[in-house]
Amino acid sequence: MTTEAPRDGATPPRGFATEQIHAGDIRDSAHGARVAPIHMSAGFAFDSVEQARERFAGEVDDGYVYTRYGNPTIAAVERKLAALEGGVDAIAVASGQAAVTVALLGLLQAGDHLLSARSIYEGSRGLFRDNFTRLGIEVSFVDDDADLDAWRAAIRPSTRALFGESIPNPRNNLLDIAAIADIAHERGVPLVIDSTLATPYLLRPIEYGADVVVHSTSKFLAGHGASLGGVVIYGADALADPVFARRTVASRLGPTPSPLNTFLLQQGIETLSLRMERHSSNAQQIAEWLEAQPEIVSVDYAGLPSHPQHDLAVRTLPRGAGSVFSFTFSAGFEAARIFIESVELFTHMSHLGDVRSLIQHPASTSHVQLTEEERVAAGILPGTVRVSVGIEDVADLIRDLELAITAVRSAAPAVPDAAAPHAAFAS
Ligand SMILES: *Cc1c(COP(=O)(O)O)cnc(C)c1O
């Protein structure tokens, strides 16, 4: 995981930090601009009818027609992301949701079955449930995604894709990608992994057998929290056709990113390794600090030895376990509410992977549409809080959390004694 595969027999492998800056780079031949310029143009002029024909026929690699089919700024970030994931092709799109859609509609049609982990991002679950089913695609979920027999048993003759996330949010119940890829491949079915929370710096799913990797680049890959984006990346031996996904799915449905947004994404990726190191080490220290607080019953961070999948994290996430995780107050909703409303440096908002530290209450936000039972099954209790730890000085972040826990403590008499972590929230 520390070095890139050689690009040819003669070239020694380059490290990740070098590749995040140089991979995919093509020097601008018109003016020598060192950074890939923002080509903000809907279309591209032709020199001749023959050239127009060649470009429309797809006979030339670097000839552009119209930005929905391809654009030099977008192509630069696609080359970079394919290289960083160890893939051979990448399709940049306008959001993470669009990436999940393009990846899966490139594999599925009416009558097919999609088998997904239940632990996935709620937006993706809603996409499958509310949209894919309307297109005639059957979807089912594996409740306990650590149970390999449950995956095996749920595959049907019509199953055409398996889907899951490398680091699920908010409980970090890591997917054993290598084991699930084996199960998928026994049946000739591709495995699609949403690796948004890991990024290629922490984990490269293709190396573990995944066929297709998707990201919401709105998160860590961009890092600045300024723009949305998504990407679909294909491995060399993927049981999936990137040309079909690009030409027939992405170009026809049209979730084209703005060249401005892919330029901003490119600026973010150039510092990815530095940010992910700091995100992970800050998160590790904060998770350890939270675990030592008597008001907190559990901290779901895979970097902690107390986490049920810590061994898998040690094996597959040697550079750190990322920065998004949850923890639960024993006193339930009131404690979580006071805590969230008392922090000053953490921002209370719905996003993750930002350089800024963020905090939110999953039961009343991302998971509000679930029934109480579904929330409890997913480990989202009224006292559960999610953080996305940023790259600020960790001492300042811990001071902010100390302030908030002091507020929880001083309100303790108001919290009923009998309240358990399950205590319903007062809404
Ligand atoms: C945010 C997110 C998405 C959706 O991405 P958008 O860019 O918001 O559309 C998909 N998967 C995961 C894991 C996410 O965190």
CSV table of C-alpha atoms and ligand atoms in Angstrom, one decimal:
chain,number,residue,atom,x,y,z
A,1,MET,CA,0.0,0.0,0.0
A,2,THR,CA,2.9,2.4,0.4
A,3,THR,CA,3.9,2.6,-3.2
A,4,GLU,CA,2.3,2.6,-6.6
A,5,ALA,CA,2.7,-0.3,-9.0
A,6,PRO,CA,5.3,0.4,-11.7
A,7,ARG,CA,3.7,1.9,-14.7
A,8,ASP,CA,6.0,-0.1,-16.9
A,9,GLY,CA,8.9,-2.6,-16.4
A,10,ALA,CA,11.6,0.1,-16.4
A,11,THR,CA,10.1,2.7,-14.1
A,12,PRO,CA,10.5,2.4,-10.4
A,13,PRO,CA,7.3,2.8,-8.4
A,14,ARG,CA,6.5,6.2,-7.1
A,15,GLY,CA,5.0,6.9,-3.7
A,16,PHE,CA,1.4,8.1,-3.0
A,17,ALA,CA,2.4,11.7,-2.1
A,18,THR,CA,4.3,12.0,-5.4
A,19,GLU,CA,1.4,10.5,-7.4
A,20,GLN,CA,-1.3,12.7,-5.8
A,21,ILE,CA,0.5,15.7,-7.3
A,22,HIS,CA,1.9,14.4,-10.6
A,23,ALA,CA,-0.4,11.5,-11.7
A,24,GLY,CA,-2.5,12.5,-14.7
A,25,ASP,CA,-0.7,15.7,-15.3
A,26,ILE,CA,-0.3,16.8,-18.9
A,27,ARG,CA,1.6,20.0,-19.5
A,28,ASP,CA,-0.6,22.6,-21.2
A,29,SER,CA,0.7,22.9,-24.7
A,30,ALA,CA,-0.9,26.3,-25.6
A,31,HIS,CA,0.6,28.5,-22.8
A,32,GLY,CA,2.6,26.2,-20.5
A,33,ALA,CA,0.2,26.6,-17.6
A,34,ARG,CA,1.7,24.4,-14.8
A,35,VAL,CA,-1.7,23.6,-13.2
A,36,ALA,CA,-4.3,22.0,-15.4
A,37,PRO,CA,-6.4,25.0,-16.5
A,38,ILE,CA,-10.2,25.4,-16.0
A,39,HIS,CA,-11.6,24.8,-19.5
A,40,MET,CA,-15.0,26.4,-18.9
A,41,SER,CA,-16.4,25.7,-22.4
A,42,ALA,CA,-19.6,23.8,-23.4
A,43,GLY,CA,-18.1,22.7,-26.7
A,44,PHE,CA,-14.8,22.5,-28.6
A,45,ALA,CA,-14.2,23.8,-32.2
A,46,PHE,CA,-13.3,21.5,-35.0
A,47,ASP,CA,-10.6,22.2,-37.6
A,48,SER,CA,-12.2,20.1,-40.3
A,49,VAL,CA,-15.2,17.9,-41.1
A,50,GLU,CA,-12.8,14.9,-40.9
A,51,GLN,CA,-11.6,15.9,-37.5
A,52,ALA,CA,-15.2,16.3,-36.3
A,53,ARG,CA,-16.0,12.8,-37.6
A,54,GLU,CA,-13.0,11.3,-35.9
A,55,ARG,CA,-13.9,12.9,-32.6
A,56,PHE,CA,-17.5,11.8,-32.7
A,57,ALA,CA,-16.5,8.3,-33.7
A,58,GLY,CA,-14.2,8.2,-30.6
A,59,GLU,CA,-11.2,7.5,-32.7
A,60,VAL,CA,-8.9,9.9,-30.9
A,61,ASP,CA,-8.2,10.0,-27.2
A,62,ASP,CA,-7.6,13.7,-26.6
A,63,GLY,CA,-10.1,15.2,-28.9
A,64,TYR,CA,-13.0,16.9,-27.3
A,65,VAL,CA,-16.5,17.5,-28.7
A,66,TYR,CA,-18.9,18.7,-25.9
A,67,THR,CA,-18.4,18.8,-22.1
A,68,ARG,CA,-21.1,16.2,-21.4
A,69,TYR,CA,-18.9,13.7,-23.3
A,70,GLY,CA,-15.6,14.9,-22.0
A,71,ASN,CA,-13.6,18.0,-21.1
A,72,PRO,CA,-9.8,18.4,-20.5
A,73,THR,CA,-10.1,19.7,-17.0
A,74,ILE,CA,-12.4,16.8,-16.0
A,75,ALA,CA,-10.2,14.3,-17.8
A,76,ALA,CA,-7.1,15.5,-15.8
A,77,VAL,CA,-8.8,14.7,-12.5
A,78,GLU,CA,-10.1,11.4,-13.9
A,79,ARG,CA,-6.6,10.3,-14.8
A,80,LYS,CA,-5.3,11.3,-11.3
A,81,LEU,CA,-8.0,9.4,-9.4
A,82,ALA,CA,-7.7,6.3,-11.6
A,83,ALA,CA,-4.0,6.3,-10.8
A,84,LEU,CA,-4.4,6.8,-7.1
A,85,GLU,CA,-6.9,4.0,-6.8
A,86,GLY,CA,-4.8,1.6,-8.9
A,87,GLY,CA,-7.6,1.6,-11.5
A,88,VAL,CA,-7.5,1.9,-15.3
A,89,ASP,CA,-10.4,4.3,-15.9
A,90,ALA,CA,-12.4,6.8,-14.0
A,91,ILE,CA,-15.6,8.8,-14.7
A,92,ALA,CA,-16.0,12.1,-12.8
A,93,VAL,CA,-19.6,13.1,-12.1
A,94,ALA,CA,-21.4,15.9,-10.3
A,95,SER,CA,-21.9,14.3,-6.9
A,96,GLY,CA,-21.4,11.1,-4.9
A,97,GLN,CA,-25.0,10.2,-5.4
A,98,ALA,CA,-24.5,10.5,-9.2
A,99,ALA,CA,-21.4,8.2,-8.9
A,100,VAL,CA,-23.3,5.5,-7.1
A,101,THR,CA,-26.1,5.8,-9.8
A,102,VAL,CA,-23.7,5.7,-12.8
A,103,ALA,CA,-21.7,2.8,-11.3
A,104,LEU,CA,-24.8,0.7,-10.7
A,105,LEU,CA,-26.8,1.6,-13.7
A,106,GLY,CA,-23.8,0.6,-15.7
A,107,LEU,CA,-24.3,-2.9,-14.3
A,108,LEU,CA,-28.1,-3.3,-13.7
A,109,GLN,CA,-31.3,-3.2,-15.7
A,110,ALA,CA,-34.9,-4.1,-15.1
A,111,GLY,CA,-35.2,-7.6,-13.7
A,112,ASP,CA,-31.8,-7.6,-12.1
A,113,HIS,CA,-31.1,-7.8,-8.4
A,114,LEU,CA,-28.7,-5.6,-6.4
A,115,LEU,CA,-27.4,-7.0,-3.0
A,116,SER,CA,-26.2,-4.3,-0.7
A,117,ALA,CA,-24.8,-4.0,2.9
A,118,ARG,CA,-27.4,-2.4,5.1
A,119,SER,CA,-24.8,-0.2,6.8
A,120,ILE,CA,-24.5,2.1,3.8
A,121,TYR,CA,-25.0,5.9,3.5
A,122,GLU,CA,-28.7,6.7,4.0
A,123,GLY,CA,-28.8,8.7,0.7
A,124,SER,CA,-27.7,5.6,-1.2
A,125,ARG,CA,-30.2,3.4,0.6
A,126,GLY,CA,-33.0,5.8,-0.4
A,127,LEU,CA,-31.7,5.9,-4.0
A,128,PHE,CA,-32.0,2.1,-4.2
A,129,ARG,CA,-35.3,1.9,-2.4
A,130,ASP,CA,-37.1,4.9,-4.0
A,131,ASN,CA,-35.6,5.0,-7.5
A,132,PHE,CA,-34.0,1.7,-8.5
A,133,THR,CA,-37.1,-0.3,-7.5
A,134,ARG,CA,-39.2,2.0,-9.8
A,135,LEU,CA,-36.8,1.0,-12.7
A,136,GLY,CA,-37.6,-2.7,-12.0
A,137,ILE,CA,-34.3,-3.4,-10.2
A,138,GLU,CA,-34.8,-5.5,-7.1
A,139,VAL,CA,-32.8,-4.5,-4.1
A,140,SER,CA,-32.1,-6.4,-0.9
A,141,PHE,CA,-29.9,-5.7,2.1
A,142,VAL,CA,-27.6,-7.8,4.2
A,143,ASP,CA,-28.3,-6.9,7.9
A,144,ASP,CA,-25.1,-8.1,9.4
A,145,ASP,CA,-22.4,-7.4,6.8
A,146,ALA,CA,-19.7,-9.2,8.9
A,147,ASP,CA,-21.7,-12.4,8.3
A,148,LEU,CA,-20.2,-13.9,5.2
A,149,ASP,CA,-22.7,-16.7,5.0
A,150,ALA,CA,-25.5,-14.1,5.0
A,151,TRP,CA,-23.9,-12.6,1.9
A,152,ARG,CA,-23.7,-16.0,0.2
A,153,ALA,CA,-27.2,-16.9,1.1
A,154,ALA,CA,-28.7,-13.6,-0.2
A,155,ILE,CA,-27.2,-13.9,-3.7
A,156,ARG,CA,-29.9,-14.9,-6.3
A,157,PRO,CA,-29.6,-16.1,-9.9
A,158,SER,CA,-30.6,-12.6,-10.9
A,159,THR,CA,-27.9,-10.8,-8.8
A,160,ARG,CA,-25.8,-8.6,-11.0
A,161,ALA,CA,-23.9,-6.5,-8.4
A,162,LEU,CA,-22.9,-6.5,-4.7
A,163,PHE,CA,-22.5,-3.1,-3.0
A,164,GLY,CA,-21.0,-1.9,0.3
A,165,GLU,CA,-18.8,0.7,1.9
A,166,SER,CA,-15.2,0.2,3.0
A,167,ILE,CA,-15.7,2.3,6.2
A,168,PRO,CA,-19.4,2.7,7.0
A,169,ASN,CA,-20.7,5.8,8.7
A,170,PRO,CA,-21.2,6.4,11.6
A,171,ARG,CA,-20.3,3.1,13.3
A,172,ASN,CA,-17.2,2.0,11.4
A,173,ASN,CA,-18.4,-1.6,11.0
A,174,LEU,CA,-15.7,-2.2,8.3
A,175,LEU,CA,-16.5,-4.4,5.4
A,176,ASP,CA,-14.1,-7.4,4.8
A,177,ILE,CA,-13.7,-6.4,1.1
A,178,ALA,CA,-11.4,-9.4,0.2
A,179,ALA,CA,-13.8,-12.0,1.6
A,180,ILE,CA,-16.9,-10.4,0.0
A,181,ALA,CA,-15.1,-10.0,-3.4
A,182,ASP,CA,-14.4,-13.7,-3.3
A,183,ILE,CA,-18.1,-14.5,-2.7
A,184,ALA,CA,-19.1,-12.2,-5.5
A,185,HIS,CA,-16.6,-13.6,-7.9
A,186,GLU,CA,-17.6,-17.2,-7.2
A,187,ARG,CA,-20.9,-16.2,-8.8
A,188,GLY,CA,-19.3,-14.0,-11.5
A,189,VAL,CA,-20.8,-10.9,-10.0
A,190,PRO,CA,-18.9,-7.6,-9.6
A,191,LEU,CA,-18.3,-5.9,-6.2
A,192,VAL,CA,-18.8,-2.1,-6.1
A,193,ILE,CA,-17.3,-0.4,-3.1
A,194,ASP,CA,-18.1,3.2,-1.9
A,195,SER,CA,-14.8,4.2,-0.4
A,196,THR,CA,-15.6,7.8,0.4
A,197,LEU,CA,-14.6,7.6,4.1
A,198,ALA,CA,-11.3,5.8,3.4
A,199,THR,CA,-10.0,7.6,0.3
A,200,PRO,CA,-7.2,5.8,-1.7
A,201,TYR,CA,-4.7,7.0,0.8
A,202,LEU,CA,-6.1,4.8,3.6
A,203,LEU,CA,-7.4,1.9,1.6
A,204,ARG,CA,-7.5,0.8,-2.1
A,205,PRO,CA,-10.4,-1.6,-2.6
A,206,ILE,CA,-9.3,-2.7,-6.0
A,207,GLU,CA,-6.2,-4.3,-4.3
A,208,TYR,CA,-8.6,-6.4,-2.2
A,209,GLY,CA,-10.6,-7.5,-5.2
A,210,ALA,CA,-13.3,-4.9,-5.7
A,211,ASP,CA,-14.2,-4.3,-9.3
A,212,VAL,CA,-15.5,-0.8,-9.1
A,213,VAL,CA,-14.9,2.0,-6.6
A,214,VAL,CA,-17.0,5.0,-6.1
A,215,HIS,CA,-16.4,8.2,-4.0
A,216,SER,CA,-18.3,11.2,-3.0
A,217,THR,CA,-15.4,13.6,-3.8
A,218,SER,CA,-17.4,16.3,-2.0
A,219,LYS,CA,-15.8,14.9,1.2
A,220,PHE,CA,-12.1,14.1,1.9
A,221,LEU,CA,-10.9,14.0,-1.7
A,222,ALA,CA,-11.8,17.7,-2.2
A,223,GLY,CA,-11.4,18.4,1.6
A,224,HIS,CA,-12.3,22.1,1.4
A,225,GLY,CA,-16.0,21.5,1.7
A,226,ALA,CA,-16.6,24.0,-1.1
A,227,SER,CA,-18.0,21.9,-3.9
A,228,LEU,CA,-19.8,18.6,-4.7
A,229,GLY,CA,-18.4,15.8,-6.9
A,230,GLY,CA,-18.2,12.1,-7.4
A,231,VAL,CA,-16.1,9.6,-9.2
A,232,VAL,CA,-16.5,6.0,-10.5
A,233,ILE,CA,-13.2,4.1,-10.9
A,234,TYR,CA,-12.7,0.7,-12.7
A,235,GLY,CA,-10.0,-1.9,-11.9
A,236,ALA,CA,-8.0,-3.5,-14.7
A,237,ASP,CA,-9.9,-6.8,-14.4
A,238,ALA,CA,-13.2,-5.4,-13.5
A,239,LEU,CA,-16.4,-7.4,-14.2
A,240,ALA,CA,-17.8,-4.1,-15.5
A,241,ASP,CA,-17.5,-2.1,-18.7
A,242,PRO,CA,-16.3,1.5,-18.1
A,243,VAL,CA,-16.9,2.4,-21.8
A,244,PHE,CA,-20.6,1.5,-21.5
A,245,ALA,CA,-20.9,3.4,-18.2
A,246,ARG,CA,-19.3,6.5,-19.7
A,247,ARG,CA,-21.0,6.6,-23.1
A,248,THR,CA,-24.4,5.1,-22.4
A,249,VAL,CA,-25.0,5.9,-18.7
A,250,ALA,CA,-23.1,9.0,-17.7
A,251,SER,CA,-23.3,10.8,-21.1
A,252,ARG,CA,-27.0,10.0,-21.6
A,253,LEU,CA,-28.2,10.7,-18.0
A,254,GLY,CA,-26.0,13.8,-17.9
A,255,PRO,CA,-24.6,14.2,-14.3
A,256,THR,CA,-21.7,16.2,-15.7
A,257,PRO,CA,-19.5,18.0,-13.2
A,258,SER,CA,-18.6,21.6,-13.7
A,259,PRO,CA,-15.0,22.0,-14.9
A,260,LEU,CA,-14.7,24.6,-12.1
A,261,ASN,CA,-15.6,22.0,-9.5
A,262,THR,CA,-13.2,19.4,-10.9
A,263,PHE,CA,-10.4,22.0,-10.8
A,264,LEU,CA,-11.2,22.6,-7.1
A,265,LEU,CA,-11.2,18.9,-6.6
A,266,GLN,CA,-7.8,18.6,-8.2
A,267,GLN,CA,-6.4,21.3,-5.8
A,268,GLY,CA,-7.8,19.2,-2.9
A,269,ILE,CA,-6.3,15.9,-4.0
A,270,GLU,CA,-2.8,17.3,-4.2
A,271,THR,CA,-2.7,17.5,-0.3
A,272,LEU,CA,-4.8,14.3,0.4
A,273,SER,CA,-2.1,12.3,2.2
A,274,LEU,CA,-1.1,15.1,4.5
A,275,ARG,CA,-4.7,15.8,5.4
A,276,MET,CA,-5.7,12.1,5.9
A,277,GLU,CA,-2.7,11.6,8.2
A,278,ARG,CA,-3.8,14.5,10.4
A,279,HIS,CA,-7.5,13.6,10.2
A,280,SER,CA,-6.7,10.1,11.4
A,281,SER,CA,-4.3,11.0,14.2
A,282,ASN,CA,-6.6,13.7,15.5
A,283,ALA,CA,-9.6,11.2,15.4
A,284,GLN,CA,-7.6,8.5,17.2
A,285,GLN,CA,-6.6,10.9,20.0
A,286,ILE,CA,-10.2,12.2,20.3
A,287,ALA,CA,-11.7,8.7,20.3
A,288,GLU,CA,-9.3,7.7,23.1
A,289,TRP,CA,-10.3,10.9,25.0
A,290,LEU,CA,-14.0,10.3,24.6
A,291,GLU,CA,-13.7,6.7,25.7
A,292,ALA,CA,-12.2,7.8,29.0
A,293,GLN,CA,-15.3,10.0,29.8
A,294,PRO,CA,-17.7,8.4,32.3
A,295,GLU,CA,-20.8,9.9,30.6
A,296,ILE,CA,-20.0,8.1,27.3
A,297,VAL,CA,-21.0,4.4,27.1
A,298,SER,CA,-19.4,3.5,23.7
A,299,VAL,CA,-17.1,5.0,21.0
A,300,ASP,CA,-17.5,3.4,17.6
A,301,TYR,CA,-14.0,4.1,16.1
A,302,ALA,CA,-12.3,1.2,14.3
A,303,GLY,CA,-8.9,2.6,15.5
A,304,LEU,CA,-9.8,1.7,19.1
A,305,PRO,CA,-8.9,-1.8,20.4
A,306,SER,CA,-12.4,-1.9,21.9
A,307,HIS,CA,-14.0,-1.8,18.4
A,308,PRO,CA,-15.3,-5.2,17.2
A,309,GLN,CA,-13.5,-4.8,13.9
A,310,HIS,CA,-10.2,-3.4,15.3
A,311,ASP,CA,-8.3,-6.5,13.9
A,312,LEU,CA,-9.5,-5.8,10.4
A,313,ALA,CA,-8.6,-2.2,10.8
A,314,VAL,CA,-5.0,-3.1,11.9
A,315,ARG,CA,-4.7,-5.4,8.8
A,316,THR,CA,-6.3,-3.1,6.2
A,317,LEU,CA,-5.9,0.5,7.5
A,318,PRO,CA,-2.3,0.7,8.6
A,319,ARG,CA,-2.2,4.4,7.9
A,320,GLY,CA,-5.1,5.3,10.1
A,321,ALA,CA,-8.8,4.6,10.5
A,322,GLY,CA,-10.2,7.8,9.1
A,323,SER,CA,-12.0,10.5,11.0
A,324,VAL,CA,-15.7,9.9,11.0
A,325,PHE,CA,-17.2,8.0,13.9
A,326,SER,CA,-19.9,8.0,16.6
A,327,PHE,CA,-20.2,7.8,20.3
A,328,THR,CA,-23.1,7.5,22.7
A,329,PHE,CA,-24.1,9.2,25.9
A,330,SER,CA,-25.5,6.9,28.6
A,331,ALA,CA,-28.0,9.6,29.6
A,332,GLY,CA,-29.6,9.6,26.1
A,333,PHE,CA,-30.9,12.4,24.0
A,334,GLU,CA,-30.6,15.4,26.4
A,335,ALA,CA,-26.9,14.8,27.0
A,336,ALA,CA,-26.3,14.5,23.2
A,337,ARG,CA,-28.4,17.7,22.6
A,338,ILE,CA,-26.5,19.7,25.2
A,339,PHE,CA,-23.1,18.5,24.0
A,340,ILE,CA,-23.8,19.4,20.3
A,341,GLU,CA,-25.2,22.8,21.3
A,342,SER,CA,-22.3,23.6,23.5
A,343,VAL,CA,-19.3,23.0,21.2
A,344,GLU,CA,-17.8,26.1,19.6
A,345,LEU,CA,-15.0,25.0,17.3
A,346,PHE,CA,-16.9,21.9,15.9
A,347,THR,CA,-19.6,23.1,13.5
A,348,HIS,CA,-23.1,21.6,13.8
A,349,MET,CA,-23.9,20.6,10.2
A,350,SER,CA,-24.5,17.7,7.8
A,351,HIS,CA,-21.3,17.0,5.9
A,352,LEU,CA,-18.1,15.1,6.5
A,353,GLY,CA,-14.5,14.9,5.4
A,354,ASP,CA,-14.1,18.7,5.7
A,355,VAL,CA,-10.8,20.3,7.0
A,356,ARG,CA,-13.1,21.8,9.7
A,357,SER,CA,-14.4,19.5,12.5
A,358,LEU,CA,-18.1,18.8,12.2
A,359,ILE,CA,-20.7,17.3,14.6
A,360,GLN,CA,-24.3,16.1,14.2
A,361,HIS,CA,-27.0,14.0,15.8
A,362,PRO,CA,-27.8,11.1,13.4
A,363,ALA,CA,-31.1,10.1,15.0
A,364,SER,CA,-32.6,13.5,14.2
A,365,THR,CA,-30.8,14.2,10.9
A,366,SER,CA,-29.3,11.6,8.6
A,367,HIS,CA,-31.4,8.7,10.1
A,368,VAL,CA,-34.6,10.6,11.0
A,369,GLN,CA,-36.6,8.8,8.3
A,370,LEU,CA,-36.0,5.4,9.8
A,371,THR,CA,-38.3,3.9,12.4
A,372,GLU,CA,-37.1,3.8,16.0
A,373,GLU,CA,-36.5,0.0,15.6
A,374,GLU,CA,-34.5,0.5,12.4
A,375,ARG,CA,-32.4,3.1,14.1
A,376,VAL,CA,-31.7,0.9,17.1
A,377,ALA,CA,-30.8,-2.0,14.7
A,378,ALA,CA,-28.3,0.3,13.0
A,379,GLY,CA,-26.8,1.3,16.4
A,380,ILE,CA,-28.2,4.9,16.2
A,381,LEU,CA,-29.5,5.6,19.7
A,382,PRO,CA,-31.0,8.9,20.9
A,383,GLY,CA,-27.7,9.6,22.8
A,384,THR,CA,-25.5,8.9,19.7
A,385,VAL,CA,-23.4,11.8,18.3
A,386,ARG,CA,-21.4,11.7,15.1
A,387,VAL,CA,-18.2,13.6,14.5
A,388,SER,CA,-16.1,14.2,11.4
A,389,VAL,CA,-12.8,15.3,13.0
A,390,GLY,CA,-10.9,18.0,11.0
A,391,ILE,CA,-7.3,18.9,10.8
A,392,GLU,CA,-7.2,21.7,13.4
A,393,ASP,CA,-4.8,21.4,16.4
A,394,VAL,CA,-6.0,18.5,18.4
A,395,ALA,CA,-5.5,20.2,21.7
A,396,ASP,CA,-8.0,22.9,20.7
A,397,LEU,CA,-10.5,20.3,19.6
A,398,ILE,CA,-10.2,18.4,22.9
A,399,ARG,CA,-10.6,21.7,24.8
A,400,ASP,CA,-13.8,22.3,22.8
A,401,LEU,CA,-15.1,18.9,23.7
A,402,GLU,CA,-14.2,19.4,27.3
A,403,LEU,CA,-16.2,22.6,27.4
A,404,ALA,CA,-19.2,20.6,26.0
A,405,ILE,CA,-18.9,17.7,28.4
A,406,THR,CA,-18.7,20.2,31.3
A,407,ALA,CA,-22.0,21.6,30.1
A,408,VAL,CA,-23.5,18.0,30.0
A,409,ARG,CA,-22.2,17.4,33.5
A,410,SER,CA,-23.6,20.6,35.0
A,411,ALA,CA,-27.0,19.8,33.4
A,412,ALA,CA,-26.9,16.3,34.9
A,413,PRO,CA,-29.6,16.8,37.5
A,414,ALA,CA,-32.0,17.6,34.7
A,415,VAL,CA,-31.4,14.2,33.1
A,416,PRO,CA,-33.6,11.6,34.7
A,417,ASP,CA,-31.7,9.1,36.7
A,418,ALA,CA,-33.3,6.1,35.1
A,419,ALA,CA,-32.5,7.2,31.6
A,420,ALA,CA,-30.7,4.6,29.6
A,421,PRO,CA,-28.9,5.2,26.3
A,422,HIS,CA,-32.2,4.2,24.8
A,423,ALA,CA,-34.1,7.1,26.4
A,424,ALA,CA,-36.3,8.5,23.7
A,425,PHE,CA,-35.6,12.0,22.5
A,426,ALA,CA,-38.2,14.6,23.4
A,427,SER,CA,-39.6,15.4,20.0
B,1,LIG,C1,-21.8,11.9,1.1
B,1,LIG,C2,-21.8,10.5,0.7
B,1,LIG,C3,-22.4,10.1,-0.5
B,1,LIG,C4,-23.2,11.1,-1.4
B,1,LIG,O1,-22.3,12.0,-1.9
B,1,LIG,P1,-22.8,13.5,-2.4
B,1,LIG,O2,-21.5,14.1,-3.0
B,1,LIG,O3,-23.3,14.2,-1.2
B,1,LIG,O4,-23.8,13.2,-3.4
B,1,LIG,C5,-22.3,8.8,-0.9
B,1,LIG,N1,-21.7,7.9,-0.1
B,1,LIG,C6,-21.1,8.3,1.1
B,1,LIG,C7,-20.4,7.2,1.9
B,1,LIG,C8,-21.1,9.6,1.5
B,1,LIG,O5,-20.6,9.9,2.6
